[in-house]
Tab-separated table of C-alpha atoms in Angstrom:
chain	number	residue	atom	x	y	z
P	29	MET	CA	92.824	115.818	104.803
P	30	GLN	CA	91.406	116.021	108.332
P	31	ALA	CA	92.680	117.741	111.424
P	32	SER	CA	94.108	115.619	114.219
P	33	LEU	CA	91.566	113.415	115.926
P	34	HIS	CA	93.787	113.044	118.964
P	35	ARG	CA	95.408	115.741	121.090
P	36	SER	CA	97.936	114.150	123.422
P	37	GLU	CA	97.269	114.541	127.127
P	38	THR	CA	100.950	115.070	127.891
P	39	ALA	CA	102.571	117.042	125.107
P	40	SER	CA	106.250	116.344	124.709
P	41	SER	CA	108.858	117.568	122.289
P	42	ALA	CA	110.963	114.459	122.688
P	43	SER	CA	111.482	112.451	119.522
P	44	THR	CA	110.428	108.818	119.500
P	45	SER	CA	111.700	106.304	116.978
P	46	SER	CA	111.624	102.572	116.470
P	47	ARG	CA	112.672	99.694	114.318
P	48	VAL	CA	111.272	96.827	116.369
P	49	PRO	CA	110.595	93.192	115.431
P	50	ARG	CA	106.830	92.815	115.103
P	51	SER	CA	106.826	89.735	117.347
P	52	SER	CA	108.264	91.637	120.310
P	53	ILE	CA	105.419	94.109	120.873
P	54	ALA	CA	101.825	93.290	121.705
P	55	ARG	CA	99.106	94.869	119.581
P	56	PRO	CA	98.379	98.284	121.140
P	57	SER	CA	95.005	99.418	122.388
P	58	PRO	CA	93.157	101.892	120.173
P	59	CYS	CA	92.851	105.555	121.120
P	60	ARG	CA	89.946	106.187	123.441
P	61	ARG	CA	88.462	108.817	121.131
P	62	GLN	CA	89.131	106.676	118.068
P	63	ARG	CA	87.334	103.667	119.526
P	64	ALA	CA	83.936	105.327	119.179
P	65	LEU	CA	84.730	106.850	115.802
P	66	HIS	CA	86.363	103.994	113.979
P	67	VAL	CA	84.480	100.792	114.623
P	68	VAL	CA	81.268	99.466	113.195
P	69	ALA	CA	78.697	99.660	115.968
P	70	ALA	CA	77.935	95.953	115.730
P	71	GLN	CA	81.635	95.146	116.190
P	72	SER	CA	82.600	97.809	118.709
P	73	THR	CA	84.901	95.469	120.604
P	74	GLN	CA	87.299	95.349	117.642
P	75	PRO	CA	90.263	97.759	117.420
P	76	TYR	CA	89.464	100.655	115.112
P	77	TRP	CA	92.161	99.660	112.626
P	78	TYR	CA	90.897	96.114	112.076
P	79	SER	CA	91.596	95.047	108.527
P	80	ALA	CA	89.314	94.243	105.632
P	81	LYS	CA	90.055	90.596	106.404
P	82	THR	CA	87.685	90.817	109.393
P	83	ILE	CA	84.885	92.034	107.106
P	84	ALA	CA	83.228	89.586	104.748
P	85	PRO	CA	84.842	90.120	101.335
P	86	PRO	CA	82.672	91.203	98.400
P	87	LYS	CA	81.405	88.522	96.038
P	88	ARG	CA	84.126	89.516	93.577
P	89	GLY	CA	87.232	91.618	94.077
P	90	LYS	CA	88.473	93.356	97.231
P	91	HIS	CA	87.638	96.316	99.426
P	92	PHE	CA	90.200	99.146	99.624
P	93	LEU	CA	89.928	100.515	103.163
P	94	HIS	CA	93.425	100.681	104.673
P	95	LEU	CA	96.807	100.255	103.005
P	96	ASP	CA	97.962	97.547	105.398
P	97	ASP	CA	94.983	95.374	104.421
P	98	PHE	CA	97.210	94.456	101.471
P	99	THR	CA	100.590	92.789	101.174
P	100	ARG	CA	103.700	94.582	99.981
P	101	GLU	CA	103.387	92.745	96.673
P	102	GLU	CA	99.749	93.769	96.218
P	103	LEU	CA	100.534	97.441	96.856
P	104	LEU	CA	103.401	97.352	94.376
P	105	ASP	CA	101.083	95.648	91.876
P	106	MET	CA	98.598	98.521	92.239
P	107	LEU	CA	101.393	100.986	91.534
P	108	GLU	CA	102.456	99.034	88.443
P	109	LYS	CA	98.855	99.083	87.246
P	110	ALA	CA	98.768	102.838	87.911
P	111	LYS	CA	101.859	103.291	85.738
P	112	LEU	CA	100.162	101.261	82.996
P	113	CYS	CA	97.029	103.422	83.221
P	114	LYS	CA	99.115	106.593	83.007
P	115	ALA	CA	100.981	105.310	79.957
P	116	LYS	CA	97.698	104.427	78.242
P	117	PHE	CA	96.345	107.880	79.122
P	118	TYR	CA	99.266	109.670	77.474
P	119	THR	CA	99.196	107.529	74.341
P	120	ARG	CA	95.407	107.992	74.119
P	121	ASP	CA	94.945	104.237	73.751
P	122	GLU	CA	91.187	104.055	73.177
P	123	SER	CA	91.254	100.249	73.108
P	124	PHE	CA	92.145	100.046	76.807
P	125	LYS	CA	88.693	99.824	78.419
P	126	PRO	CA	88.914	97.370	81.342
P	127	PHE	CA	85.860	98.932	83.042
P	128	ALA	CA	83.601	98.747	79.978
P	129	GLY	CA	79.986	98.114	80.975
P	130	GLN	CA	80.655	98.784	84.673
P	131	THR	CA	79.232	101.449	86.969
P	132	MET	CA	80.625	103.048	90.108
P	133	ALA	CA	78.473	104.735	92.759
P	134	MET	CA	80.363	107.643	94.352
P	135	ILE	CA	79.079	108.553	97.818
P	136	PHE	CA	80.087	111.980	99.126
P	137	THR	CA	79.210	113.141	102.613
P	138	LYS	CA	82.360	115.295	102.516
P	139	PRO	CA	82.616	117.321	99.290
P	140	SER	CA	85.760	117.480	97.143
P	141	ALA	CA	86.420	118.632	93.588
P	142	ARG	CA	89.623	116.603	93.139
P	143	THR	CA	88.187	113.342	94.417
P	144	ARG	CA	85.088	113.579	92.268
P	145	VAL	CA	86.851	114.667	89.070
P	146	SER	CA	89.739	112.211	89.389
P	147	PHE	CA	87.508	109.194	90.070
P	148	GLU	CA	84.813	110.131	87.560
P	149	THR	CA	87.228	111.029	84.757
P	150	GLY	CA	89.506	108.073	85.398
P	151	PHE	CA	86.694	105.518	85.458
P	152	PHE	CA	85.137	107.033	82.313
P	153	ARG	CA	88.411	106.990	80.377
P	154	LEU	CA	88.750	103.269	81.070
P	155	GLY	CA	85.246	102.524	79.827
P	156	GLY	CA	83.145	102.798	82.984
P	157	HIS	CA	80.375	105.116	84.145
P	158	ALA	CA	80.442	106.878	87.521
P	159	LEU	CA	77.391	108.166	89.414
P	160	TYR	CA	77.792	111.117	91.799
P	161	LEU	CA	75.689	110.963	94.977
P	162	ASP	CA	75.947	114.252	96.875
P	163	PRO	CA	75.351	114.613	100.637
P	164	ASN	CA	71.753	115.786	100.208
P	165	THR	CA	70.912	112.928	97.855
P	166	ILE	CA	72.482	110.105	99.814
P	167	GLN	CA	71.980	111.331	103.436
P	168	LEU	CA	74.001	108.372	104.645
P	169	GLY	CA	72.554	106.923	107.840
P	170	LYS	CA	69.824	109.581	108.025
P	171	ARG	CA	67.068	108.803	105.533
P	172	GLU	CA	67.864	105.104	105.782
P	173	PRO	CA	70.455	102.966	107.551
P	174	THR	CA	73.936	102.784	106.056
P	175	LYS	CA	73.689	98.997	105.833
P	176	ASP	CA	70.558	99.314	103.682
P	177	ILE	CA	72.219	101.824	101.359
P	178	ALA	CA	75.198	99.486	100.996
P	179	ARG	CA	73.015	96.573	99.910
P	180	VAL	CA	70.865	98.671	97.563
P	181	LEU	CA	73.842	100.257	95.790
P	182	SER	CA	75.533	96.856	95.577
P	183	GLY	CA	72.578	95.614	93.569
P	184	TYR	CA	72.967	98.366	90.973
P	185	ASN	CA	76.724	98.899	90.714
P	186	ASP	CA	80.032	97.100	90.343
P	187	VAL	CA	81.914	99.218	92.897
P	188	ILE	CA	81.218	101.876	95.538
P	189	MET	CA	83.596	104.758	96.229
P	190	ALA	CA	82.942	106.691	99.432
P	191	ARG	CA	84.377	109.981	100.693
P	192	LEU	CA	83.067	110.352	104.232
P	193	PHE	CA	83.585	112.065	107.552
P	194	ALA	CA	83.185	109.053	109.848
P	195	HIS	CA	85.450	106.060	109.344
P	196	SER	CA	82.801	103.923	111.019
P	197	ASP	CA	80.452	104.667	108.098
P	198	LEU	CA	83.052	103.355	105.660
P	199	LEU	CA	83.484	100.146	107.633
P	200	GLU	CA	79.740	99.621	107.807
P	201	LEU	CA	79.400	100.154	104.049
P	202	ALA	CA	82.066	97.527	103.449
P	203	GLN	CA	80.521	95.137	105.953
P	204	TYR	CA	77.206	95.064	104.094
P	205	SER	CA	78.297	95.678	100.495
P	206	SER	CA	78.526	92.751	98.082
P	207	VAL	CA	80.785	94.780	95.746
P	208	PRO	CA	84.175	96.391	96.463
P	209	VAL	CA	84.132	99.569	98.566
P	210	ILE	CA	86.918	102.077	97.878
P	211	ASN	CA	87.964	104.520	100.600
P	212	GLY	CA	88.037	107.970	98.970
P	213	LEU	CA	88.813	109.585	102.359
P	214	THR	CA	87.583	109.488	105.935
P	215	ASP	CA	88.395	111.544	108.994
P	216	TYR	CA	90.853	108.788	109.933
P	217	ASN	CA	92.737	107.984	106.724
P	218	HIS	CA	93.234	108.841	103.039
P	219	PRO	CA	94.825	105.816	101.326
P	220	CYS	CA	94.141	106.876	97.716
P	221	GLN	CA	96.129	110.068	98.273
P	222	ILE	CA	99.103	108.196	99.676
P	223	MET	CA	99.089	105.801	96.702
P	224	ALA	CA	99.255	108.880	94.443
P	225	ASP	CA	102.128	110.180	96.568
P	226	ALA	CA	103.902	106.825	96.329
P	227	LEU	CA	103.493	106.820	92.539
P	228	THR	CA	104.968	110.334	92.389
P	229	LEU	CA	107.875	109.289	94.595
P	230	LEU	CA	108.534	106.317	92.308
P	231	GLU	CA	108.548	108.570	89.264
P	232	ARG	CA	110.828	111.214	90.774
P	233	LYS	CA	113.179	109.153	92.938
P	234	GLY	CA	112.918	105.738	91.302
P	235	ARG	CA	111.948	104.055	94.554
P	236	ILE	CA	109.831	104.270	97.685
P	237	GLU	CA	111.667	101.844	99.914
P	238	GLY	CA	114.826	103.286	101.395
P	239	THR	CA	113.617	106.893	101.201
P	240	LYS	CA	113.028	109.373	104.018
P	241	VAL	CA	109.581	110.993	104.060
P	242	VAL	CA	109.064	113.863	106.508
P	243	TYR	CA	105.580	115.213	107.137
P	244	VAL	CA	105.478	118.668	108.743
P	245	GLY	CA	102.207	119.832	110.272
P	246	ASP	CA	99.047	118.462	111.860
P	247	GLY	CA	99.079	114.728	112.667
P	248	ASN	CA	96.005	114.024	110.563
P	249	ASN	CA	94.574	111.391	108.210
P	250	ILE	CA	97.443	111.872	105.749
P	251	VAL	CA	99.884	110.928	108.505
P	252	HIS	CA	97.794	107.903	109.504
P	253	SER	CA	97.871	106.647	105.912
P	254	TRP	CA	101.632	107.100	105.596
P	255	LEU	CA	102.014	105.176	108.855
P	256	ARG	CA	99.909	102.323	107.511
P	257	LEU	CA	101.903	102.253	104.275
P	258	ALA	CA	105.005	101.985	106.467
P	259	MET	CA	103.570	98.734	107.850
P	260	ARG	CA	104.105	97.165	104.421
P	261	LEU	CA	106.860	99.088	102.589
P	262	SER	CA	110.213	99.847	104.212
P	263	PHE	CA	111.151	103.523	104.434
P	264	GLU	CA	111.823	106.138	107.096
P	265	PHE	CA	108.778	108.162	108.103
P	266	VAL	CA	108.994	111.193	110.376
P	267	CYS	CA	106.075	113.316	111.579
P	268	VAL	CA	107.203	116.768	112.739
P	269	CYS	CA	104.414	118.597	114.561
P	270	PRO	CA	103.786	120.966	117.477
P	271	PRO	CA	103.237	119.311	120.855
P	272	GLY	CA	99.594	118.328	121.206
P	273	TYR	CA	98.997	117.761	117.486
P	274	GLU	CA	100.542	114.297	117.191
P	275	PRO	CA	98.899	111.513	115.175
P	276	CYS	CA	96.870	108.863	116.976
P	277	PRO	CA	99.267	107.005	119.315
P	278	SER	CA	97.697	103.630	118.522
P	279	THR	CA	98.447	104.072	114.830
P	280	VAL	CA	102.009	105.170	115.577
P	281	GLU	CA	102.529	102.158	117.829
P	282	GLY	CA	100.973	99.863	115.243
P	283	ALA	CA	103.429	101.100	112.628
P	284	LYS	CA	106.345	100.639	115.004
P	285	ALA	CA	105.161	97.176	116.022
P	286	ALA	CA	105.071	96.069	112.381
P	287	GLY	CA	108.865	96.301	112.420
P	288	ILE	CA	109.056	97.222	108.729
P	289	SER	CA	109.991	100.918	108.763
P	290	SER	CA	111.728	103.477	110.962
P	291	ILE	CA	109.014	105.630	112.566
P	292	SER	CA	109.515	108.916	114.443
P	293	VAL	CA	107.221	111.580	115.880
P	294	THR	CA	108.916	114.760	117.075
P	295	SER	CA	108.522	118.502	117.497
P	296	ASP	CA	112.138	119.113	116.446
P	297	ILE	CA	112.186	120.872	113.071
P	298	ASN	CA	115.768	119.698	112.504
P	299	ALA	CA	114.339	116.251	111.745
P	300	VAL	CA	113.697	117.467	108.180
P	301	LYS	CA	117.422	117.212	107.389
P	302	GLY	CA	118.175	114.664	104.685
P	303	ALA	CA	114.542	114.153	103.683
P	304	ASP	CA	113.709	112.893	100.218
P	305	VAL	CA	110.218	114.355	100.612
P	306	ILE	CA	108.877	117.222	102.704
P	307	TYR	CA	105.101	116.883	102.944
P	308	THR	CA	102.553	119.233	104.471
P	309	ASP	CA	98.812	119.826	104.642
P	310	VAL	CA	96.457	122.563	105.830
P	311	TRP	CA	96.632	123.526	109.482
P	312	ALA	CA	92.855	123.351	109.971
P	313	SER	CA	90.735	120.971	107.940
P	314	MET	CA	87.033	120.974	107.169
P	315	GLY	CA	85.180	121.061	110.476
P	316	GLN	CA	88.173	122.603	112.289
P	317	LYS	CA	88.183	126.130	110.851
P	318	GLU	CA	86.942	127.633	114.117
P	319	THR	CA	90.324	126.718	115.648
P	320	ILE	CA	92.431	128.389	112.958
P	321	ASP	CA	93.483	131.400	115.068
P	322	THR	CA	94.978	129.134	117.734
P	323	ARG	CA	96.505	126.880	115.118
P	324	LYS	CA	98.162	129.788	113.308
P	325	VAL	CA	100.121	130.504	116.490
P	326	ASP	CA	100.911	126.853	117.232
P	327	PHE	CA	101.958	125.967	113.684
P	328	ALA	CA	103.816	129.165	112.724
P	329	PRO	CA	107.270	127.632	113.437
P	330	TYR	CA	106.312	124.673	111.221
P	331	GLN	CA	105.553	126.536	108.009
P	332	VAL	CA	107.178	124.822	105.024
P	333	ASN	CA	108.998	127.819	103.598
P	334	GLU	CA	112.219	128.363	101.701
P	335	SER	CA	114.312	128.196	104.886
P	336	LEU	CA	112.843	124.860	105.914
P	337	MET	CA	113.387	123.401	102.436
P	338	ALA	CA	117.005	124.602	102.554
P	339	LEU	CA	117.407	122.887	105.928
P	340	ALA	CA	116.044	119.657	104.420
P	341	GLY	CA	118.600	119.757	101.616
P	342	ARG	CA	118.714	120.096	97.844
P	343	GLN	CA	117.547	116.500	97.369
P	344	ALA	CA	114.166	117.160	99.013
P	345	LEU	CA	110.965	117.238	96.978
P	346	PHE	CA	107.912	119.145	98.194
P	347	MET	CA	104.483	117.490	98.367
P	348	HIS	CA	101.048	118.745	99.399
P	349	CYS	CA	97.756	116.873	99.013
P	350	LEU	CA	95.844	120.114	98.229
P	351	PRO	CA	93.983	122.364	98.586
P	352	ALA	CA	96.815	124.549	99.892
P	353	GLU	CA	96.430	127.729	101.883
P	354	ARG	CA	99.423	129.625	100.547
P	355	GLY	CA	100.952	131.848	103.175
P	356	LEU	CA	99.969	129.514	106.013
P	357	GLU	CA	101.295	125.931	105.946
P	358	THR	CA	103.537	126.748	102.981
P	359	THR	CA	104.595	129.682	100.848
P	360	ASP	CA	103.874	130.596	97.270
P	361	GLY	CA	107.593	130.356	96.589
P	362	VAL	CA	107.797	126.724	97.708
P	363	MET	CA	104.597	125.785	95.858
P	364	GLU	CA	105.992	127.216	92.620
P	365	SER	CA	109.587	126.064	93.108
P	366	PRO	CA	111.365	123.491	90.903
P	367	VAL	CA	111.285	120.952	93.759
P	368	SER	CA	107.492	121.140	94.062
P	369	VAL	CA	105.777	118.052	92.632
P	370	VAL	CA	102.351	119.080	93.904
P	371	PHE	CA	100.584	119.107	90.553
P	372	GLN	CA	102.232	115.908	89.317
P	373	GLU	CA	101.014	114.432	92.589
P	374	ALA	CA	97.493	115.784	91.956
P	375	GLU	CA	97.337	114.282	88.458
P	376	ASN	CA	98.593	110.991	89.825
P	377	ARG	CA	95.470	110.727	91.983
P	378	MET	CA	93.564	109.665	88.862
P	379	HIS	CA	96.162	107.145	87.727
P	380	ALA	CA	96.747	105.699	91.205
P	381	GLN	CA	93.010	105.299	91.744
P	382	ASN	CA	92.662	103.520	88.416
P	383	GLY	CA	95.448	101.169	89.484
P	384	ILE	CA	93.599	100.520	92.747
P	385	LEU	CA	90.341	99.881	90.886
P	386	LEU	CA	92.037	97.528	88.425
P	387	HIS	CA	93.421	95.518	91.313
P	388	CYS	CA	90.326	95.523	93.514
P	389	LEU	CA	87.855	94.833	90.690
P	390	GLU	CA	90.173	92.184	89.257
P	391	ALA	CA	89.577	93.935	85.942
P	392	THR	CA	92.830	92.674	84.446
P	393	LYS	CA	91.253	89.226	84.174
P	394	ARG	CA	88.959	90.670	81.508
P	395	MET	CA	91.606	92.670	79.638
């Protein structure tokens, strides 16, 4: 999770929505603030959301940087592989070791218990060995250039997972790595989390496409990842947030221009009606805690509480990427309610990530 990178210059409560043929809208310009944050310095003329296809692919396998770098069929294949991994986990099938003899370097400039444990445990259970590189050890871009670290780690490992602040660091790692780079989170997006959410939605609703997903809260990296999933899978996505906390306009416009899904950004809380999923996140992420007093006032009407869930309807599930600040963005009652799938969602991080790794490492060819 990461607090909004863009605060709109002209806050508006008007809802915007679109289902537009992709051929009818030109590719939008990136956000001014995003341009500096989300491009590799050597390729600063490229839009910040440029795909993995503009980066030299690894010698074997694929990078996992943004969800729309993949086709609809590839994303669904990852989810099928995730379901396979989960089934093997519950049957304790010790013969299923597609990562046997492989190592994964895990770079953390932004700490997280869930990301480390889910990747390390998941890779180990499928036969691999994961190496944790903490911020003090790796000092990405400080002790030595990021491009040098990428090439050194590529020589030792089969895959690199990175959980970083700057999206530009992720792109530079991928640019110079000869092995797949997996995006464990950046300040811009969080694709592994959304794949876990998609797996949970599949398990609980039987489908992703045709559902209505409503995110209530700060227009952050979770929202950006849902928007990029909406460029490939067809569903209705609504971001409900206070004026001034909208997601990056370029990402919103990119999702609309894809013409795949119905996309809306609004401050109207009534947009939660009929949702299959109500999703929220913390109001102030790491690096934004000094703004929490202001945010408590701005976000108070957007707390996901029992009244909001009732407004959404009995069909609505509740999701949160965790960690949750109970009493702020949501209540203890909603977290512990029968419609909460938060901890199923958290477990599914491990299985979804294993599905991603199976796909990107092409491990199934050795199974």
